[in-house]
C-alpha cells in the first residue's frame, strides 16, 4: 500500500482521504511512464539528463517557497516542532543543490546554459503564487507535503525489490526514495492533518485544490522530462 494510505479508516486523516478520492491523479503522478522506465531499466538517458537540468532550476525556485512556509509556521503554527520539520527541509535543499551540481558534471550537463521549459515555468509560477502572504499556512503546508510526497513515492518505487533501476541512477532514487525522506513526508502529512480539521471549509477546499494542482504539475513535469 502506498504511503499516506496505511491508517485504518476510523483514524484516517484528511490527506489520506484525499489521496483515496484522487487516486487516479495520484497514481498518474507517482507511477508515471518516466518513473516506470527508470524502474524497469529502459530509461532514455537523454530524458534523465533533461529531467536533471530542469529539476535543478525547479529546486532553486522551491527554496523561497519552502522558506515562505517556514515563515508562515513561525507566525501561524501553535506547534513548535513545525519549525524543525521545515528547517530540515531547507537543510535538505542545501544538500540537494550541491548534489545537482555534482550529478550534472558527472553527466556532462551544463547547468548554467539551461533555460527553463514552459512546463517548468508554469510550475514555478504556481510556487510563486503559493508564497503570497494571503495563502494560509494550512494551504501552503498541503502544497509542500504533496510536492515532496510525489518524489518520495516515485523514487522509492524504483528501489523496491524486483526493480531493475540502472546502477548509475540508484543515487538519484535514494535521494528521495530513502526512509529518512519518507519520514520527513510523514511529518509534513501530520502537520497538514493537524491543521486541516480546524481550518475553515474554504481553506480546506483551497488545500484540496492545491493538492490536485500539484499532482497535475508533477505529471506535466514528468511528461516534459520523458520527451
Ligand atoms: C518537480 C519536483 N517536484 C518535487 C521535488 C522534490 N523536492 C522536486 N525536486 N522536483
PDB file of C-alpha atoms and ligand atoms in Angstrom:
ATOM      1  CA  UNK A   1       0.000   0.000   0.000  1.00  0.00           C
ATOM      2  CA  UNK A   2       1.285   3.468  -0.865  1.00  0.00           C
ATOM      3  CA  UNK A   3       2.417   5.938   1.810  1.00  0.00           C
ATOM      4  CA  UNK A   4      -0.228   8.126   3.321  1.00  0.00           C
ATOM      5  CA  UNK A   5      -2.906   5.481   2.872  1.00  0.00           C
ATOM      6  CA  UNK A   6      -1.984   2.940   5.525  1.00  0.00           C
ATOM      7  CA  UNK A   7      -4.025   4.070   8.541  1.00  0.00           C
ATOM      8  CA  UNK A   8      -7.281   2.279   9.386  1.00  0.00           C
ATOM      9  CA  UNK A   9     -10.406   4.021   8.120  1.00  0.00           C
ATOM     10  CA  UNK A  10     -11.607   5.160  11.575  1.00  0.00           C
ATOM     11  CA  UNK A  11      -8.361   7.099  12.145  1.00  0.00           C
ATOM     12  CA  UNK A  12      -7.989   8.291   8.601  1.00  0.00           C
ATOM     13  CA  UNK A  13      -6.741  11.847   8.239  1.00  0.00           C
ATOM     14  CA  UNK A  14      -7.981  14.310   5.662  1.00  0.00           C
ATOM     15  CA  UNK A  15      -4.903  13.903   3.466  1.00  0.00           C
ATOM     16  CA  UNK A  16      -5.246  10.097   3.226  1.00  0.00           C
ATOM     17  CA  UNK A  17      -8.912  10.547   2.359  1.00  0.00           C
ATOM     18  CA  UNK A  18      -7.962  12.962  -0.429  1.00  0.00           C
ATOM     19  CA  UNK A  19      -5.345  10.559  -1.807  1.00  0.00           C
ATOM     20  CA  UNK A  20      -8.031   7.858  -1.988  1.00  0.00           C
ATOM     21  CA  UNK A  21     -10.523  10.247  -3.565  1.00  0.00           C
ATOM     22  CA  UNK A  22      -7.976  11.396  -6.166  1.00  0.00           C
ATOM     23  CA  UNK A  23      -6.256   8.047  -6.563  1.00  0.00           C
ATOM     24  CA  UNK A  24      -6.177   8.188 -10.369  1.00  0.00           C
ATOM     25  CA  UNK A  25      -4.329  11.503 -10.393  1.00  0.00           C
ATOM     26  CA  UNK A  26      -2.096  10.391  -7.530  1.00  0.00           C
ATOM     27  CA  UNK A  27      -1.152   7.224  -9.402  1.00  0.00           C
ATOM     28  CA  UNK A  28      -0.579   9.193 -12.612  1.00  0.00           C
ATOM     29  CA  UNK A  29       1.917  11.368 -10.718  1.00  0.00           C
ATOM     30  CA  UNK A  30       3.713   8.612  -8.783  1.00  0.00           C
ATOM     31  CA  UNK A  31       3.706   5.828 -11.407  1.00  0.00           C
ATOM     32  CA  UNK A  32       4.440   7.910 -14.475  1.00  0.00           C
ATOM     33  CA  UNK A  33       5.984   6.192 -17.556  1.00  0.00           C
ATOM     34  CA  UNK A  34       9.216   8.119 -16.921  1.00  0.00           C
ATOM     35  CA  UNK A  35       9.452   6.594 -13.446  1.00  0.00           C
ATOM     36  CA  UNK A  36       8.422   3.175 -14.760  1.00  0.00           C
ATOM     37  CA  UNK A  37      11.227   3.421 -17.328  1.00  0.00           C
ATOM     38  CA  UNK A  38      13.762   4.076 -14.551  1.00  0.00           C
ATOM     39  CA  UNK A  39      12.367   1.169 -12.570  1.00  0.00           C
ATOM     40  CA  UNK A  40      12.497  -1.284 -15.494  1.00  0.00           C
ATOM     41  CA  UNK A  41      15.905  -0.048 -16.678  1.00  0.00           C
ATOM     42  CA  UNK A  42      14.710   1.139 -20.097  1.00  0.00           C
ATOM     43  CA  UNK A  43      15.075   4.848 -19.309  1.00  0.00           C
ATOM     44  CA  UNK A  44      16.437   7.053 -22.087  1.00  0.00           C
ATOM     45  CA  UNK A  45      19.468   8.757 -20.563  1.00  0.00           C
ATOM     46  CA  UNK A  46      18.799  11.923 -22.573  1.00  0.00           C
ATOM     47  CA  UNK A  47      15.432  12.130 -20.812  1.00  0.00           C
ATOM     48  CA  UNK A  48      17.174  11.665 -17.493  1.00  0.00           C
ATOM     49  CA  UNK A  49      19.605  14.478 -18.303  1.00  0.00           C
ATOM     50  CA  UNK A  50      16.733  16.732 -19.355  1.00  0.00           C
ATOM     51  CA  UNK A  51      14.986  15.994 -16.058  1.00  0.00           C
ATOM     52  CA  UNK A  52      18.225  16.683 -14.136  1.00  0.00           C
ATOM     53  CA  UNK A  53      18.752  20.128 -15.668  1.00  0.00           C
ATOM     54  CA  UNK A  54      15.111  21.183 -15.375  1.00  0.00           C
ATOM     55  CA  UNK A  55      14.761  19.886 -11.827  1.00  0.00           C
ATOM     56  CA  UNK A  56      17.842  21.835 -10.738  1.00  0.00           C
ATOM     57  CA  UNK A  57      16.057  25.013 -11.854  1.00  0.00           C
ATOM     58  CA  UNK A  58      12.865  23.897 -10.128  1.00  0.00           C
ATOM     59  CA  UNK A  59      14.698  23.222  -6.857  1.00  0.00           C
ATOM     60  CA  UNK A  60      16.204  26.712  -6.888  1.00  0.00           C
ATOM     61  CA  UNK A  61      12.657  28.108  -7.177  1.00  0.00           C
ATOM     62  CA  UNK A  62      11.471  25.690  -4.488  1.00  0.00           C
ATOM     63  CA  UNK A  63      13.832  27.179  -1.851  1.00  0.00           C
ATOM     64  CA  UNK A  64      11.964  30.505  -1.499  1.00  0.00           C
ATOM     65  CA  UNK A  65       8.663  28.601  -1.421  1.00  0.00           C
ATOM     66  CA  UNK A  66       9.822  26.378   1.471  1.00  0.00           C
ATOM     67  CA  UNK A  67      11.195  29.487   3.207  1.00  0.00           C
ATOM     68  CA  UNK A  68       7.775  31.092   2.908  1.00  0.00           C
ATOM     69  CA  UNK A  69       6.174  28.031   4.529  1.00  0.00           C
ATOM     70  CA  UNK A  70       8.730  28.257   7.353  1.00  0.00           C
ATOM     71  CA  UNK A  71       7.824  31.919   7.899  1.00  0.00           C
ATOM     72  CA  UNK A  72       4.126  31.024   7.982  1.00  0.00           C
ATOM     73  CA  UNK A  73       4.865  28.270  10.515  1.00  0.00           C
ATOM     74  CA  UNK A  74       6.656  30.792  12.743  1.00  0.00           C
ATOM     75  CA  UNK A  75       3.679  33.135  12.641  1.00  0.00           C
ATOM     76  CA  UNK A  76       0.668  30.843  12.401  1.00  0.00           C
ATOM     77  CA  UNK A  77       1.533  27.452  13.923  1.00  0.00           C
ATOM     78  CA  UNK A  78       0.892  26.694  17.566  1.00  0.00           C
ATOM     79  CA  UNK A  79       3.249  23.693  17.476  1.00  0.00           C
ATOM     80  CA  UNK A  80       6.939  24.488  17.970  1.00  0.00           C
ATOM     81  CA  UNK A  81       8.093  21.321  16.244  1.00  0.00           C
ATOM     82  CA  UNK A  82       6.815  22.504  12.830  1.00  0.00           C
ATOM     83  CA  UNK A  83       9.806  24.838  12.688  1.00  0.00           C
ATOM     84  CA  UNK A  84      12.258  21.937  12.980  1.00  0.00           C
ATOM     85  CA  UNK A  85      10.494  19.977  10.237  1.00  0.00           C
ATOM     86  CA  UNK A  86      10.679  22.956   7.888  1.00  0.00           C
ATOM     87  CA  UNK A  87      14.269  23.723   8.813  1.00  0.00           C
ATOM     88  CA  UNK A  88      15.180  20.135   7.958  1.00  0.00           C
ATOM     89  CA  UNK A  89      13.502  20.700   4.616  1.00  0.00           C
ATOM     90  CA  UNK A  90      15.706  23.729   3.912  1.00  0.00           C
ATOM     91  CA  UNK A  91      18.834  21.848   5.068  1.00  0.00           C
ATOM     92  CA  UNK A  92      17.968  19.003   2.675  1.00  0.00           C
ATOM     93  CA  UNK A  93      17.575  21.527  -0.157  1.00  0.00           C
ATOM     94  CA  UNK A  94      21.030  22.893   0.574  1.00  0.00           C
ATOM     95  CA  UNK A  95      22.439  19.368   0.084  1.00  0.00           C
ATOM     96  CA  UNK A  96      20.222  18.849  -2.926  1.00  0.00           C
ATOM     97  CA  UNK A  97      21.577  21.877  -4.784  1.00  0.00           C
ATOM     98  CA  UNK A  98      25.159  20.696  -4.185  1.00  0.00           C
ATOM     99  CA  UNK A  99      24.148  17.203  -5.342  1.00  0.00           C
ATOM    100  CA  UNK A 100      22.574  18.534  -8.575  1.00  0.00           C
ATOM    101  CA  UNK A 101      25.811  20.355  -9.387  1.00  0.00           C
ATOM    102  CA  UNK A 102      27.902  17.238  -8.799  1.00  0.00           C
ATOM    103  CA  UNK A 103      25.485  14.996 -10.686  1.00  0.00           C
ATOM    104  CA  UNK A 104      25.255  17.428 -13.624  1.00  0.00           C
ATOM    105  CA  UNK A 105      29.014  17.484 -14.053  1.00  0.00           C
ATOM    106  CA  UNK A 106      29.033  13.657 -13.919  1.00  0.00           C
ATOM    107  CA  UNK A 107      26.548  13.552 -16.812  1.00  0.00           C
ATOM    108  CA  UNK A 108      28.062  16.437 -18.779  1.00  0.00           C
ATOM    109  CA  UNK A 109      25.014  18.658 -18.200  1.00  0.00           C
ATOM    110  CA  UNK A 110      25.964  22.350 -18.160  1.00  0.00           C
ATOM    111  CA  UNK A 111      23.530  23.827 -15.649  1.00  0.00           C
ATOM    112  CA  UNK A 112      24.437  27.447 -16.421  1.00  0.00           C
ATOM    113  CA  UNK A 113      23.233  27.088 -20.011  1.00  0.00           C
ATOM    114  CA  UNK A 114      19.845  25.505 -19.251  1.00  0.00           C
ATOM    115  CA  UNK A 115      16.711  27.552 -19.814  1.00  0.00           C
ATOM    116  CA  UNK A 116      13.508  26.561 -18.012  1.00  0.00           C
ATOM    117  CA  UNK A 117      10.929  24.919 -20.279  1.00  0.00           C
ATOM    118  CA  UNK A 118       7.345  26.198 -20.315  1.00  0.00           C
ATOM    119  CA  UNK A 119       6.087  23.414 -18.026  1.00  0.00           C
ATOM    120  CA  UNK A 120       8.798  24.232 -15.506  1.00  0.00           C
ATOM    121  CA  UNK A 121       7.997  27.951 -15.694  1.00  0.00           C
ATOM    122  CA  UNK A 122       4.315  27.188 -15.102  1.00  0.00           C
ATOM    123  CA  UNK A 123       5.144  25.077 -12.056  1.00  0.00           C
ATOM    124  CA  UNK A 124       7.496  27.763 -10.682  1.00  0.00           C
ATOM    125  CA  UNK A 125       4.732  30.353 -11.224  1.00  0.00           C
ATOM    126  CA  UNK A 126       2.444  28.144  -9.145  1.00  0.00           C
ATOM    127  CA  UNK A 127       5.112  28.045  -6.405  1.00  0.00           C
ATOM    128  CA  UNK A 128       5.359  31.813  -6.513  1.00  0.00           C
ATOM    129  CA  UNK A 129       1.603  32.243  -6.202  1.00  0.00           C
ATOM    130  CA  UNK A 130       1.646  29.833  -3.233  1.00  0.00           C
ATOM    131  CA  UNK A 131       4.153  32.079  -1.429  1.00  0.00           C
ATOM    132  CA  UNK A 132       1.854  35.067  -1.222  1.00  0.00           C
ATOM    133  CA  UNK A 133       1.052  36.330   2.282  1.00  0.00           C
ATOM    134  CA  UNK A 134      -2.672  35.720   1.670  1.00  0.00           C
ATOM    135  CA  UNK A 135      -2.105  31.959   1.312  1.00  0.00           C
ATOM    136  CA  UNK A 136      -2.870  30.338   4.657  1.00  0.00           C
ATOM    137  CA  UNK A 137      -0.324  28.095   6.408  1.00  0.00           C
ATOM    138  CA  UNK A 138      -2.686  25.104   6.066  1.00  0.00           C
ATOM    139  CA  UNK A 139      -2.880  25.536   2.290  1.00  0.00           C
ATOM    140  CA  UNK A 140       0.878  26.095   1.940  1.00  0.00           C
ATOM    141  CA  UNK A 141       1.778  23.037   4.040  1.00  0.00           C
ATOM    142  CA  UNK A 142      -0.621  20.890   1.994  1.00  0.00           C
ATOM    143  CA  UNK A 143       1.172  22.035  -1.168  1.00  0.00           C
ATOM    144  CA  UNK A 144       4.607  21.305   0.294  1.00  0.00           C
ATOM    145  CA  UNK A 145       3.538  17.868   1.512  1.00  0.00           C
ATOM    146  CA  UNK A 146       2.095  16.949  -1.908  1.00  0.00           C
ATOM    147  CA  UNK A 147       5.192  18.143  -3.807  1.00  0.00           C
ATOM    148  CA  UNK A 148       7.551  16.139  -1.613  1.00  0.00           C
ATOM    149  CA  UNK A 149       5.292  13.066  -1.483  1.00  0.00           C
ATOM    150  CA  UNK A 150       5.231  12.647  -5.261  1.00  0.00           C
ATOM    151  CA  UNK A 151       9.029  12.461  -5.427  1.00  0.00           C
ATOM    152  CA  UNK A 152       9.291  10.217  -2.379  1.00  0.00           C
ATOM    153  CA  UNK A 153       6.698   7.766  -3.715  1.00  0.00           C
ATOM    154  CA  UNK A 154       8.032   7.826  -7.272  1.00  0.00           C
ATOM    155  CA  UNK A 155      11.678   7.241  -6.449  1.00  0.00           C
ATOM    156  CA  UNK A 156      11.020   4.762  -3.636  1.00  0.00           C
ATOM    157  CA  UNK A 157       9.156   2.675  -6.242  1.00  0.00           C
ATOM    158  CA  UNK A 158      12.376   2.495  -8.295  1.00  0.00           C
ATOM    159  CA  UNK A 159      14.208   0.994  -5.304  1.00  0.00           C
ATOM    160  CA  UNK A 160      11.696  -1.723  -4.424  1.00  0.00           C
ATOM    161  CA  UNK A 161      12.660  -5.348  -4.725  1.00  0.00           C
ATOM    162  CA  UNK A 162      12.420  -6.567  -8.283  1.00  0.00           C
ATOM    163  CA  UNK A 163      13.182  -3.174  -9.820  1.00  0.00           C
ATOM    164  CA  UNK A 164      15.904  -3.012 -12.469  1.00  0.00           C
ATOM    165  CA  UNK A 165      16.963   0.578 -11.927  1.00  0.00           C
ATOM    166  CA  UNK A 166      20.309   1.219 -13.666  1.00  0.00           C
ATOM    167  CA  UNK A 167      23.081   1.380 -11.008  1.00  0.00           C
ATOM    168  CA  UNK A 168      24.130   4.867 -12.192  1.00  0.00           C
ATOM    169  CA  UNK A 169      20.648   6.166 -11.278  1.00  0.00           C
ATOM    170  CA  UNK A 170      20.467   4.464  -7.886  1.00  0.00           C
ATOM    171  CA  UNK A 171      21.840   7.518  -6.068  1.00  0.00           C
ATOM    172  CA  UNK A 172      19.161   9.727  -7.610  1.00  0.00           C
ATOM    173  CA  UNK A 173      16.437   7.318  -6.471  1.00  0.00           C
ATOM    174  CA  UNK A 174      17.982   7.078  -2.996  1.00  0.00           C
ATOM    175  CA  UNK A 175      17.938  10.858  -2.618  1.00  0.00           C
ATOM    176  CA  UNK A 176      14.136  10.967  -2.494  1.00  0.00           C
ATOM    177  CA  UNK A 177      13.301   7.291  -2.005  1.00  0.00           C
ATOM    178  CA  UNK A 178      15.226   6.790   1.239  1.00  0.00           C
ATOM    179  CA  UNK A 179      13.495   6.095   4.541  1.00  0.00           C
ATOM    180  CA  UNK A 180      14.502   9.409   6.120  1.00  0.00           C
ATOM    181  CA  UNK A 181      12.839  11.309   3.305  1.00  0.00           C
ATOM    182  CA  UNK A 182       9.771   9.115   3.786  1.00  0.00           C
ATOM    183  CA  UNK A 183       9.656  10.065   7.468  1.00  0.00           C
ATOM    184  CA  UNK A 184      10.014  13.729   6.588  1.00  0.00           C
ATOM    185  CA  UNK A 185       6.996  13.388   4.235  1.00  0.00           C
ATOM    186  CA  UNK A 186       5.050  11.759   7.068  1.00  0.00           C
ATOM    187  CA  UNK A 187       5.927  14.695   9.353  1.00  0.00           C
ATOM    188  CA  UNK A 188       4.545  17.090   6.731  1.00  0.00           C
ATOM    189  CA  UNK A 189       1.421  14.949   6.391  1.00  0.00           C
ATOM    190  CA  UNK A 190       0.929  15.018  10.161  1.00  0.00           C
ATOM    191  CA  UNK A 191       1.149  18.802  10.205  1.00  0.00           C
ATOM    192  CA  UNK A 192      -1.389  19.040   7.378  1.00  0.00           C
ATOM    193  CA  UNK A 193      -3.710  16.577   9.138  1.00  0.00           C
ATOM    194  CA  UNK A 194      -3.488  18.581  12.351  1.00  0.00           C
ATOM    195  CA  UNK A 195      -4.213  21.870  10.591  1.00  0.00           C
ATOM    196  CA  UNK A 196      -6.978  20.758   8.212  1.00  0.00           C
ATOM    197  CA  UNK A 197      -9.727  19.779  10.692  1.00  0.00           C
ATOM    198  CA  UNK A 198      -9.506  23.190  12.369  1.00  0.00           C
ATOM    199  CA  UNK A 199      -9.401  25.152   9.124  1.00  0.00           C
ATOM    200  CA  UNK A 200     -12.430  26.830   7.603  1.00  0.00           C
ATOM    201  CA  UNK A 201     -14.323  24.993   4.847  1.00  0.00           C
ATOM    202  CA  UNK A 202     -12.987  27.480   2.370  1.00  0.00           C
ATOM    203  CA  UNK A 203      -9.373  26.807   3.398  1.00  0.00           C
ATOM    204  CA  UNK A 204      -9.937  23.058   3.223  1.00  0.00           C
ATOM    205  CA  UNK A 205     -11.334  23.434  -0.294  1.00  0.00           C
ATOM    206  CA  UNK A 206      -8.326  25.520  -1.283  1.00  0.00           C
ATOM    207  CA  UNK A 207      -5.928  22.937   0.188  1.00  0.00           C
ATOM    208  CA  UNK A 208      -7.620  20.110  -1.718  1.00  0.00           C
ATOM    209  CA  UNK A 209      -7.496  22.146  -4.932  1.00  0.00           C
ATOM    210  CA  UNK A 210      -3.796  22.798  -4.323  1.00  0.00           C
ATOM    211  CA  UNK A 211      -3.158  19.049  -3.949  1.00  0.00           C
ATOM    212  CA  UNK A 212      -4.767  18.482  -7.350  1.00  0.00           C
ATOM    213  CA  UNK A 213      -2.789  21.325  -8.959  1.00  0.00           C
ATOM    214  CA  UNK A 214       0.445  19.829  -7.586  1.00  0.00           C
ATOM    215  CA  UNK A 215      -0.407  16.377  -8.975  1.00  0.00           C
ATOM    216  CA  UNK A 216      -1.147  17.921 -12.384  1.00  0.00           C
ATOM    217  CA  UNK A 217       2.086  19.915 -12.381  1.00  0.00           C
ATOM    218  CA  UNK A 218       4.067  16.833 -11.388  1.00  0.00           C
ATOM    219  CA  UNK A 219       2.570  14.785 -14.249  1.00  0.00           C
ATOM    220  CA  UNK A 220       3.423  17.610 -16.654  1.00  0.00           C
ATOM    221  CA  UNK A 221       6.945  17.770 -15.268  1.00  0.00           C
ATOM    222  CA  UNK A 222       7.485  14.053 -15.872  1.00  0.00           C
ATOM    223  CA  UNK A 223       5.946  14.395 -19.362  1.00  0.00           C
ATOM    224  CA  UNK A 224       8.396  17.192 -20.148  1.00  0.00           C
ATOM    225  CA  UNK A 225      11.328  15.083 -18.935  1.00  0.00           C
ATOM    226  CA  UNK A 226      10.167  11.960 -20.754  1.00  0.00           C
ATOM    227  CA  UNK A 227      10.035  13.951 -24.029  1.00  0.00           C
TER     228      UNK A 227
HETATM  229  C1  LIG B   1       9.292  18.763  -9.834  1.00  0.00           C
HETATM  230  C2  LIG B   1       9.729  18.390  -8.452  1.00  0.00           C
HETATM  231  N1  LIG B   1       8.820  18.010  -7.538  1.00  0.00           N
HETATM  232  C3  LIG B   1       9.268  17.675  -6.276  1.00  0.00           C
HETATM  233  C4  LIG B   1      10.569  17.706  -5.916  1.00  0.00           C
HETATM  234  C5  LIG B   1      11.011  17.298  -4.570  1.00  0.00           C
HETATM  235  N2  LIG B   1      11.507  18.376  -3.804  1.00  0.00           N
HETATM  236  C6  LIG B   1      11.460  18.112  -6.903  1.00  0.00           C
HETATM  237  N3  LIG B   1      12.805  18.168  -6.683  1.00  0.00           N
HETATM  238  N4  LIG B   1      11.052  18.451  -8.195  1.00  0.00           N
END
